[in-house]
């Protein structure tokens, strides 16, 4: 390959876009490493503490898009205390000082401040795309900076962030001359929206493809917006309330009929059921329907809506039998529990899951909450759908066995991992012994992420997984009896993984210290919200159990921004 | 699974109200804010089941509506000795802590749950059976479903 000039090789590399593949070609030889370095456009950093901005810039001086992830996944469920870390400010400062022509920034579970957003908006002339997922720490003032200063902004996508809504005028900060908007998602904003500014913005954005509104956008405003943007592909609806205003409904229906490109629908935060019928004309084209937040939509209206959606590929809802019989193209499904406390009548049991698996052969990703499960059902599901890539099952009551046989669910999950040869992500629940982990270690060869809660009997369980799953990247465990023996058995395994989380398990402080000594290239963090010092004063400190352990490989050593309740060994 | 397994849902690592503490005697009835150690505690705690907070709140409000409540849950609140009461929308609070903070602010005095002493006003409630109970013994969600009115008692009356 040395017969080609560098420019030619670089041109060939342009067609190689996946991060894994770019990484592979960089390892071929020095020359390719160098060419790949300078031509890398998109950088993905799965753990912001595995590397620092300086080293990033040294390796890739010319990238345009950066993806950064901060807190561990269990932070989504309040397991990581506030202030743990994941600050984006040092990254933006470093990038601003350098000559990187940043165009896209995608952040997940990071702490973002208004100051960061302001600096971002002023530092990169060609900045085009900002995607923030599950972030916190900023307000609408930060959004105002982005709107004011990013002349070439195309995407502003805010997904499930905690944003301090100052009810300001951030929407009117987009200049009148600004017309390049493609994606606007502000569904997670809680406060009022300047409807006039929004309508004017949408009216002057001919390239707008994706629009996701928040609660504060009522029905008549929605009708006007749809009328301005018939080219829309992806729509997130705001609040409908119990609209008696039939005129608005009619206007909405007329506007929606013209949206022939609409393929994806979400939102419905407070939906008046009879207004759902306004969407029936476009349902047959929908490939994605996310009704996770549609708490108001009950059975029959939901069913009517789904019946109109023949081409669904992605869906999140509760009308499972109807889904199974009408949505033959279904690929992803999310089912959430309406009753968090358990008990009461529940429409979501193992029967629903079996029906879906039988009716939707293209299903490859599922997140399913339910009250009860059986091995027989899981075995049937495995037979019906061997194509699962993501299988996340959450039985609400911890340790719950097969409700028919009272046996653990080892065999059921075993069938899933055996049949689904491409399984990349798995979450297990219910009563489970070490046996299920034996199966996972044996059969789940492609597994990259595993979530374990209230499962297993002994260290053997965790060892089966660590020894067996060669492609494991993220392992998160809570409330399971795995201890030091499992943690320390194969320290080098952690170099092949992004991170390990263990909370309320049997690992001790002594064990963690031994691990940290053996593996200096790991950051071993003990997160202890209680008085941290007590751990050291206690005479039996070696045997003291660690409440939360988070370890991850890193090339830049101990991070300097850890709060007092995080102890890095 | 043996019950001695400390990871069963029937005990909590930080609170165990089933065993009497050595300091308790028949005279000193110091109540602290404990929840019964049942599996319902685990299920209504903020980290299980694994659902993001925003979605959890949406689902909760749906459940309340399904059980016949509007999401607005107004109850009367009286301060003992004061004839005119207030009205409070309990659905705006996330838990006991924010309720107490708000009441303390509203009545301009410190209001607490549980511990009886000569200094603090203690919060009590009337449940759907008509009985007057101490606030704080049951999970918040359960409390919302059973509470009918609130009363802030004067310290010495408890």
XYZ file of C-alpha atoms in Angstrom:
727
model
C 0.000 0.000 0.000
C 3.009 2.259 0.033
C 2.662 2.551 -3.722
C -0.118 5.038 -3.354
C 0.422 8.666 -2.447
C -0.970 9.706 0.896
C -3.818 11.687 -0.632
C -5.141 8.604 -2.333
C -4.993 6.559 0.835
C -6.703 9.378 2.644
C -9.449 9.406 0.079
C -9.925 5.686 0.569
C -10.079 6.212 4.300
C -12.906 8.700 3.819
C -15.139 5.757 3.120
C -14.257 4.139 6.387
C -16.495 5.773 8.907
C -17.140 3.483 11.847
C -14.956 4.129 14.887
C -13.982 0.491 15.181
C -12.846 0.345 11.579
C -10.904 3.612 11.812
C -9.177 2.236 14.872
C -8.309 -0.955 13.018
C -6.779 0.784 10.023
C -4.712 3.002 12.276
C -3.012 -0.107 13.618
C -1.848 -1.436 10.245
C 1.388 0.512 9.972
C 2.989 3.795 10.959
C 2.145 5.438 7.698
C -1.513 4.521 7.957
C -1.566 5.613 11.586
C -0.364 9.040 10.550
C -2.730 9.410 7.632
C -5.652 8.212 9.678
C -4.766 10.638 12.478
C -4.877 13.684 10.317
C -7.957 12.668 8.421
C -10.108 11.563 11.330
C -13.338 13.570 11.306
C -15.386 11.980 14.079
C -14.014 11.126 17.485
C -15.974 9.064 19.990
C -14.892 9.058 23.637
C -17.022 6.648 25.657
C -15.611 7.761 28.998
C -14.471 11.358 29.343
C -11.991 10.331 32.047
C -10.227 7.710 29.948
C -8.338 10.456 28.168
C -7.866 14.211 28.395
C -8.349 16.998 25.832
C -4.609 17.570 25.362
C -3.933 13.996 24.335
C -6.995 13.991 22.149
C -5.757 17.028 20.265
C -2.265 15.635 19.948
C -3.563 12.497 18.287
C -6.344 14.011 16.196
C -5.627 17.635 15.338
C -8.256 17.973 12.626
C -11.453 16.426 13.817
C -14.833 18.054 13.303
C -17.158 16.042 15.492
C -16.717 14.993 19.099
C -18.876 12.653 21.153
C -18.262 12.554 24.895
C -19.911 10.483 27.577
C -19.586 11.251 31.272
C -21.421 9.585 34.124
C -21.949 5.838 34.315
C -25.273 4.498 33.082
C -26.684 3.892 36.580
C -26.589 7.656 37.112
C -29.892 7.639 35.210
C -31.469 5.934 38.214
C -30.132 8.210 40.956
C -27.303 5.868 41.926
C -24.570 8.431 41.312
C -24.603 11.421 43.673
C -24.845 14.933 42.384
C -21.465 16.486 41.669
C -19.680 13.242 40.822
C -18.106 14.643 37.702
C -18.353 14.644 33.940
C -17.676 18.345 33.397
C -17.457 19.461 29.810
C -15.893 22.865 30.532
C -12.222 21.773 30.415
C -12.877 20.080 27.077
C -14.456 23.127 25.497
C -11.724 25.368 26.876
C -9.014 23.156 25.418
C -10.738 22.886 22.062
C -11.310 26.636 21.954
C -7.586 27.264 22.567
C -6.630 24.893 19.783
C -7.314 25.351 16.118
C -9.860 22.597 15.804
C -12.749 23.602 13.569
C -15.373 21.940 15.702
C -18.683 21.473 13.945
C -20.510 18.952 16.051
C -20.603 18.230 19.776
C -22.578 15.332 21.224
C -22.636 14.933 24.987
C -24.250 12.287 27.143
C -24.576 12.386 30.934
C -22.268 15.337 31.289
C -22.383 18.506 33.328
C -22.754 21.473 31.017
C -22.856 25.075 32.215
C -24.088 28.266 30.608
C -20.477 29.354 30.605
C -19.545 26.277 28.566
C -22.297 26.930 26.074
C -21.335 30.563 25.721
C -17.696 29.647 25.118
C -18.765 26.978 22.644
C -20.936 29.416 20.742
C -18.152 31.974 20.419
C -15.216 29.712 19.625
C -16.172 27.739 16.548
C -17.273 29.661 13.505
C -18.617 26.662 11.635
C -20.367 25.045 14.555
C -23.375 23.176 13.221
C -24.696 20.597 15.610
C -25.283 20.386 19.348
C -26.782 17.214 20.802
C -27.195 16.997 24.576
C -28.557 13.806 26.102
C -29.275 13.425 29.833
C -27.067 16.385 30.684
C -27.555 18.953 33.436
C -26.180 22.166 34.860
C -27.306 24.731 32.333
C -30.235 27.024 31.731
C -32.057 28.607 28.827
C -29.481 31.417 29.023
C -26.948 28.971 27.634
C -29.358 28.148 24.826
C -29.687 31.855 24.139
C -25.915 32.070 23.567
C -26.062 29.208 21.094
C -28.985 30.762 19.274
C -27.375 34.191 19.131
C -23.876 33.261 18.079
C -23.944 30.093 16.014
C -24.626 31.465 12.583
C -24.487 28.115 10.852
C -26.305 26.053 13.431
C -28.318 23.194 11.986
C -29.139 20.988 14.949
C -30.143 21.840 18.478
C -31.210 18.541 19.980
C -31.959 18.451 23.700
C -32.949 14.985 24.902
C -34.046 14.417 28.477
C -31.818 17.072 30.021
C -32.304 18.881 33.304
C -32.485 22.469 32.120
C -33.158 25.432 34.341
C -35.865 27.205 32.440
C -35.599 30.936 32.997
C -38.589 31.484 30.744
C -36.438 33.876 28.820
C -36.449 34.649 25.201
C -33.907 32.170 23.927
C -36.010 31.368 20.884
C -36.048 34.986 19.829
C -32.251 35.043 20.021
C -32.020 33.354 16.649
C -31.357 36.278 14.300
C -33.956 37.111 11.667
C -31.367 36.282 9.027
C -30.902 32.783 10.410
C -32.523 30.188 8.198
C -30.452 27.020 8.427
C -32.277 25.128 11.143
C -32.716 21.412 10.474
C -33.361 19.902 13.919
C -34.943 21.572 16.917
C -35.780 19.486 19.962
C -36.711 21.241 23.197
C -39.216 18.731 24.571
C -37.479 18.605 27.952
C -37.956 22.288 28.714
C -40.511 22.764 31.443
C -41.369 26.424 31.103
C -43.345 28.598 28.771
C -42.332 28.998 25.192
C -42.436 32.148 23.160
C -44.887 30.892 20.568
C -44.548 33.894 18.291
C -40.787 33.521 18.133
C -41.163 29.792 17.546
C -43.586 30.226 14.691
C -41.422 32.837 13.030
C -38.378 30.621 13.400
C -40.138 27.622 11.872
C -41.555 29.758 9.079
C -38.064 30.851 8.015
C -36.506 27.387 8.243
C -37.143 25.628 4.940
C -34.700 22.842 5.857
C -36.426 21.949 9.098
C -36.802 18.162 9.291
C -37.158 17.399 12.959
C -39.203 19.412 15.437
C -39.907 18.302 18.989
C -41.958 20.630 21.111
C -42.431 20.916 24.835
C -45.514 20.929 27.006
C -46.121 24.613 26.528
C -47.023 24.431 22.846
C -50.801 24.093 22.602
C -52.979 22.692 19.870
C -53.680 25.832 17.867
C -49.987 26.719 17.826
C -49.180 23.213 16.649
C -51.638 23.590 13.795
C -49.957 26.795 12.697
C -46.495 25.259 12.968
C -47.470 22.248 10.866
C -48.897 24.575 8.266
C -45.529 26.362 8.066
C -43.503 23.169 7.914
C -45.169 20.544 5.749
C -41.734 19.101 4.936
C -41.308 17.814 8.462
C -40.093 14.232 8.907
C -39.911 13.840 12.667
C -42.439 15.460 14.979
C -42.618 15.599 18.753
C -45.957 16.892 19.861
C -46.450 19.122 22.901
C -49.507 19.467 25.030
C -52.998 18.804 23.833
C -55.050 19.057 27.028
C -58.692 18.317 26.726
C -59.227 20.522 23.769
C -62.830 21.460 23.209
C -61.602 23.643 20.413
C -62.785 21.681 17.424
C -61.725 24.438 15.087
C -58.114 23.936 16.102
C -58.503 20.212 15.641
C -59.793 20.733 12.120
C -56.994 23.123 11.275
C -54.504 20.624 12.630
C -55.989 17.837 10.560
C -55.774 19.951 7.423
C -52.158 20.871 8.131
C -51.128 17.303 8.969
C -52.598 15.972 5.768
C -50.026 18.011 3.906
C -47.134 16.502 5.887
C -46.510 13.673 3.522
C -42.909 13.249 4.647
C -43.785 12.621 8.287
C -42.264 9.343 9.428
C -41.751 9.683 13.134
C -44.065 10.796 15.924
C -43.439 11.309 19.638
C -44.453 13.415 22.612
C -48.170 13.525 23.363
C -47.326 14.652 26.861
C -50.878 15.548 27.687
C -52.997 14.264 24.880
C -56.659 14.729 24.306
C -57.631 11.398 22.796
C -59.982 12.749 20.208
C -57.230 14.889 18.779
C -55.148 11.822 18.108
C -57.447 11.101 15.216
C -55.965 14.173 13.546
C -52.875 12.057 12.967
C -54.610 9.088 11.419
C -54.050 10.259 7.832
C -50.286 10.027 8.245
C -50.108 6.918 10.394
C -49.689 4.528 7.503
C -46.359 6.155 6.721
C -44.989 6.141 10.233
C -41.960 4.007 10.913
C -41.344 5.275 14.424
C -43.828 5.963 17.186
C -42.670 6.817 20.663
C -45.480 7.106 23.160
C -43.403 6.601 26.317
C -44.571 9.888 27.764
C -48.128 9.590 26.587
C -49.487 8.846 30.018
C -52.902 10.116 29.054
C -53.559 7.854 26.139
C -55.648 4.938 27.193
C -56.376 1.601 25.605
C -58.900 2.186 22.888
C -57.444 5.426 21.572
C -54.011 3.911 21.564
C -55.262 0.907 19.699
C -56.962 3.084 17.120
C -53.745 4.995 16.573
C -51.667 1.875 16.215
C -54.155 0.260 13.884
C -53.457 3.043 11.477
C -49.712 2.499 11.673
C -48.945 -0.399 9.410
C -45.336 0.453 8.723
C -44.125 0.878 12.271
C -40.513 0.049 12.905
C -39.959 1.646 16.297
C -42.582 1.971 18.996
C -42.984 2.496 22.705
C -46.448 1.830 24.143
C -48.832 -0.401 25.992
C -51.259 -1.872 23.445
C -49.301 -5.027 22.956
C -51.746 -7.426 21.397
C -52.693 -4.849 18.824
C -49.066 -4.129 18.203
C -48.386 -7.788 17.671
C -51.137 -8.200 15.132
C -50.679 -5.021 13.135
C -47.044 -4.005 13.321
C -45.273 -6.606 11.312
C -42.354 -4.318 10.580
C -41.699 -3.593 14.235
C -38.011 -3.489 15.138
C -37.820 -1.767 18.502
C -40.219 -1.807 21.395
C -40.306 -0.199 24.826
C -42.937 -1.109 27.357
C -43.089 0.789 30.630
C -45.012 -0.131 33.754
C -48.008 1.964 34.638
C -47.971 0.576 38.145
C -44.594 1.004 39.802
C -45.618 -0.530 43.080
C -46.755 -3.828 41.737
C -50.070 -5.441 42.469
C -53.318 -4.353 40.926
C -54.350 -5.486 37.500
C -51.598 -5.441 35.009
C -51.802 -5.725 31.299
C -48.138 -6.484 30.949
C -47.097 -10.032 31.656
C -45.131 -12.745 29.916
C -48.054 -13.246 27.544
C -47.560 -9.807 26.064
C -43.896 -10.510 25.411
C -44.655 -13.854 23.790
C -47.367 -12.275 21.610
C -44.966 -9.591 20.446
C -42.237 -12.094 19.674
C -44.669 -14.199 17.674
C -46.173 -11.289 15.765
C -43.102 -9.177 15.088
C -40.326 -11.302 13.619
C -38.148 -8.288 12.835
C -37.928 -7.259 16.451
C -34.303 -6.679 17.476
C -34.433 -4.324 20.458
C -36.695 -4.543 23.438
C -36.985 -2.850 26.833
C -39.746 -4.579 28.741
C -40.993 -3.949 32.267
C -43.443 -6.462 33.715
C -44.786 -7.984 36.884
C -43.989 -11.590 36.206
C -42.213 -13.939 33.828
C -41.769 -17.649 33.162
C -38.961 -19.728 31.720
C -41.379 -21.195 29.197
C -42.244 -17.743 27.894
C -38.599 -16.734 27.538
C -37.784 -19.968 25.749
C -40.627 -19.308 23.313
C -39.485 -15.725 22.799
C -35.957 -16.955 22.057
C -37.303 -19.362 19.452
C -39.491 -16.698 17.820
C -36.916 -13.904 17.776
C -33.340 -15.100 17.437
C -32.344 -11.707 16.085
C -32.260 -9.728 19.288
C -29.413 -7.240 19.536
C -30.719 -5.629 22.726
C -32.774 -7.546 25.254
C -33.625 -5.739 28.454
C -36.136 -7.337 30.740
C -37.038 -5.789 34.070
C -39.282 -7.755 36.383
C -40.437 -5.180 38.894
C -40.065 -7.258 42.011
C -36.463 -8.265 42.734
C -35.755 -11.995 43.125
C -39.100 -12.981 41.653
C -39.042 -16.560 40.337
C -40.940 -18.152 37.469
C -44.463 -17.557 38.732
C -45.717 -20.939 37.507
C -42.883 -23.255 38.534
C -41.252 -21.125 41.257
C -37.907 -21.909 39.648
C -35.183 -19.358 38.942
C -35.262 -17.826 35.473
C -31.836 -19.199 34.566
C -33.159 -21.452 31.822
C -35.219 -18.709 30.241
C -32.368 -16.227 29.937
C -30.095 -19.106 28.964
C -32.348 -19.766 26.002
C -32.185 -16.103 25.007
C -28.388 -15.934 24.964
C -28.105 -19.252 23.216
C -30.521 -18.355 20.424
C -29.574 -14.714 19.945
C -26.118 -14.952 18.492
C -25.865 -11.198 17.873
C -26.885 -10.097 21.319
C -24.951 -6.950 22.259
C -26.849 -5.688 25.257
C -28.605 -7.650 27.991
C -30.359 -6.737 31.234
C -31.462 -9.572 33.481
C -33.891 -9.636 36.397
C -36.008 -11.927 38.533
C -34.707 -14.825 40.580
C -31.366 -15.866 39.119
C -28.577 -18.150 40.344
C -24.971 -18.486 39.197
C -26.254 -20.812 36.475
C -27.586 -17.973 34.318
C -24.109 -16.416 34.297
C -22.625 -19.713 33.245
C -24.922 -19.597 30.225
C -24.108 -15.952 29.532
C -20.377 -16.607 29.707
C -20.740 -19.598 27.436
C -23.078 -18.291 24.766
C -23.131 -14.493 24.763
C -20.015 -14.097 22.656
C -20.956 -10.723 21.187
C -22.235 -9.229 24.419
C -20.921 -5.723 25.056
C -23.103 -4.434 27.863
C -24.587 -6.404 30.745
C -26.783 -5.056 33.566
C -27.255 -7.223 36.636
C -29.479 -6.475 39.610
C -30.379 -8.695 42.579
C -28.940 -11.803 40.938
C -26.444 -14.606 41.472
C -25.289 -16.638 44.471
C -21.486 -16.596 44.621
C -18.401 -15.076 43.028
C -18.572 -17.832 40.439
C -21.420 -15.996 38.739
C -19.391 -12.885 38.048
C -16.367 -14.974 37.075
C -18.327 -16.854 34.426
C -19.128 -13.520 32.816
C -15.650 -12.012 33.090
C -14.015 -15.138 31.715
C -16.559 -15.874 29.030
C -17.695 -12.620 27.437
C -14.716 -11.597 25.385
C -16.340 -8.491 23.968
C -17.661 -7.124 27.225
C -17.305 -3.339 27.415
C -19.609 -2.189 30.160
C -20.583 -4.298 33.144
C -22.888 -2.839 35.775
C -23.952 -4.772 38.837
C -26.075 -3.825 41.809
C -27.282 -5.653 44.893
C -25.645 -8.963 44.009
C -23.385 -11.162 46.177
C -20.153 -10.782 44.178
C -17.040 -9.939 46.133
C -13.288 -9.535 46.110
C -12.496 -12.975 44.731
C -14.435 -12.224 41.561
C -13.190 -8.652 41.361
C -9.523 -9.620 41.597
C -9.447 -12.873 39.645
C -8.405 -11.355 36.331
C -7.270 -7.791 36.645
C -6.159 -7.556 33.035
C -9.707 -8.162 31.893
C -10.527 -4.572 32.846
C -8.086 -3.263 30.308
C -10.327 -4.694 27.616
C -13.432 -3.065 29.078
C -14.569 0.516 29.282
C -15.887 0.336 32.845
C -17.224 -1.738 35.713
C -19.853 -0.580 38.213
C -20.627 -2.487 41.377
C -22.964 -1.163 44.056
C -24.344 -2.854 47.152
C -22.274 -5.959 46.428
C -19.754 -7.799 48.608
C -16.548 -6.093 47.536
C -14.482 -4.696 50.378
C -12.233 -1.709 50.677
C -9.252 -4.025 51.060
C -10.134 -5.766 47.839
C -10.462 -2.482 45.980
C -7.117 -1.296 47.296
C -5.462 -4.501 46.139
C -6.992 -4.026 42.717
C -5.793 -0.442 42.486
C -2.273 -1.566 43.379
C -2.270 -4.326 40.791
C -3.672 -2.129 38.030
C -2.303 1.421 38.079
C -3.830 2.039 34.670
C -7.272 1.807 36.229
C -9.068 4.522 38.115
C -10.746 2.744 40.999
C -13.353 5.082 42.442
C -15.165 4.506 45.706
C -18.292 6.607 45.864
C -19.360 7.030 49.436
C -22.034 9.553 50.252
C -21.668 8.917 53.953
C -18.714 10.181 55.905
C -15.776 9.065 53.827
C -13.298 9.324 56.661
C -15.033 6.675 58.665
C -13.756 4.120 56.206
C -10.170 4.848 57.188
C -10.630 5.191 60.925
C -12.413 1.911 61.303
C -9.994 -0.726 62.508
C -11.433 -3.330 60.165
C -11.199 -1.036 57.190
C -9.866 -3.760 54.947
C -13.026 -5.746 55.413
C -15.386 -2.820 55.198
C -17.817 -3.242 52.363
C -17.766 -0.693 49.641
C -21.119 0.822 48.801
C -20.391 1.951 45.251
C -17.414 1.013 43.123
C -16.795 2.434 39.682
C -13.639 1.521 37.859
C -12.510 2.356 34.350
C -9.406 2.156 32.242
C -7.636 5.408 31.583
C -4.424 6.668 30.030
C -4.371 9.877 31.994
C -4.360 8.678 35.586
C -6.388 9.994 38.491
C -8.797 12.727 37.603
C -8.398 16.032 39.396
C -12.009 17.113 39.554
C -13.352 14.437 41.900
C -15.649 15.703 44.690
C -14.981 14.850 48.358
C -17.294 11.859 48.408
C -15.342 10.146 45.634
C -12.221 8.396 46.800
C -9.868 7.353 44.021
C -7.555 4.600 45.179
C -32.659 -18.381 48.490
C -32.079 -18.364 52.221
C -33.492 -15.450 54.118
C -30.133 -14.796 55.690
C -28.944 -13.459 52.371
C -28.546 -9.789 53.092
C -29.555 -8.941 49.566
C -33.107 -10.091 49.867
C -35.581 -7.289 49.379
C -36.903 -7.889 52.840
C -34.207 -5.957 54.581
C -32.475 -2.745 53.879
C -28.816 -2.158 54.423
C -29.371 1.086 56.242
C -32.624 0.745 58.124
C -33.965 -2.252 59.943
C -37.072 -1.433 61.838
C -37.974 -4.990 62.680
C -35.401 -5.296 65.451
C -35.853 -3.180 68.563
C -32.854 -1.016 69.239
C -31.221 -1.438 72.651
C -31.972 2.129 73.681
C -35.736 1.782 73.360
C -37.726 1.310 76.530
C -41.441 1.285 77.236
C -41.355 4.946 78.271
C -39.224 6.510 75.590
C -41.242 6.068 72.392
C -38.904 7.828 70.052
C -40.109 7.275 66.575
C -37.850 7.918 63.690
C -38.672 8.084 60.052
C -38.612 4.437 59.104
C -40.332 2.543 56.378
C -41.593 -0.978 56.876
C -39.048 -3.412 55.507
C -41.110 -4.879 52.764
C -40.500 -5.210 49.101
C -42.698 -2.211 48.445
C -39.984 -0.030 49.917
C -37.555 -1.221 47.322
C -40.010 -0.650 44.553
C -40.919 2.876 45.504
C -37.381 3.987 46.319
C -35.858 6.335 43.832
C -33.387 3.886 42.268
C -35.628 0.897 41.551
C -37.173 0.016 39.165
C -34.631 1.470 36.751
C -36.715 4.176 35.133
C -35.484 7.685 34.412
C -36.904 10.270 36.842
C -38.867 12.227 34.266
C -40.605 9.137 32.923
C -41.169 7.895 36.466
C -43.032 11.093 37.334
C -45.171 10.845 34.220
C -46.099 7.250 34.990
C -46.868 8.130 38.585
C -49.298 10.827 37.595
C -50.975 8.384 35.238
C -51.401 5.901 38.053
C -52.919 8.519 40.306
C -55.377 9.453 37.605
C -56.269 5.859 36.976
C -57.130 5.451 40.622
C -59.556 8.294 40.383
C -57.471 11.191 41.548
C -56.866 14.320 39.597
C -53.217 15.061 39.581
C -54.082 18.027 41.757
C -54.480 16.630 45.239
C -55.761 19.410 47.469
C -56.129 18.679 51.178
C -57.046 20.915 54.090
C -54.284 21.749 56.541
C -54.999 22.993 60.042
C -52.644 24.239 62.699
C -53.981 23.168 66.053
C -55.467 26.144 67.834
C -55.945 28.139 64.652
C -59.528 28.039 63.372
C -58.830 28.993 59.747
C -57.052 26.348 57.769
C -55.117 26.322 54.496
C -55.359 24.202 51.411
C -52.387 22.446 49.914
C -51.851 20.546 46.665
C -49.882 17.484 47.744
C -49.155 16.404 44.185
C -46.694 19.271 43.857
C -44.351 17.718 46.397
C -41.844 15.023 45.627
C -41.819 13.576 49.131
C -42.037 14.166 52.857
C -39.056 16.456 52.894
C -40.485 18.991 50.485
C -43.891 18.770 52.171
C -42.389 19.617 55.547
C -40.320 22.428 54.123
C -43.358 23.948 52.535
C -45.503 23.609 55.648
C -42.791 25.102 57.797
C -42.690 28.048 55.471
C -46.481 28.359 55.247
C -47.056 28.323 58.984
C -43.854 30.101 59.847
C -42.673 27.476 62.310
C -40.691 24.315 62.222
C -42.858 21.326 61.324
C -41.485 17.833 61.499
C -42.472 14.222 61.211
C -42.382 11.758 63.992
C -40.143 12.634 66.852
C -42.148 13.957 69.733
C -40.549 16.599 71.835
C -41.547 19.756 73.577
C -40.249 22.072 70.925
C -41.473 20.988 67.519
C -44.831 20.889 65.825
C -45.579 17.402 64.633
C -47.493 16.658 61.463
C -50.375 14.223 61.544
C -52.915 13.173 58.952
C -56.353 11.669 58.716
C -56.430 8.626 56.501
C -59.261 7.234 54.431
C -60.509 5.199 57.389
C -60.920 8.393 59.377
C -58.054 7.630 61.754
C -55.451 10.192 62.763
C -51.925 8.980 62.133
C -48.340 10.180 62.324
C -47.042 11.370 58.999
C -43.969 9.607 57.672
C -44.433 5.912 58.418
C -45.498 4.770 54.984
C -43.986 5.332 51.544
C -44.892 8.658 49.995
C -46.960 7.173 47.169
C -49.064 5.202 49.599
C -49.485 8.299 51.717
C -50.835 10.282 48.748
C -53.441 7.640 48.160
C -54.712 7.510 51.709
C -54.387 11.034 53.079
C -57.560 13.077 53.510
C -56.472 16.038 55.629
C -53.482 17.269 57.592
C -53.137 18.622 61.082
C -50.135 20.233 62.678
C -50.283 19.450 66.351
C -48.973 21.521 69.192
C -45.960 19.869 70.787
C -47.339 18.923 74.185
C -50.510 17.326 72.863
C -48.711 14.323 71.397
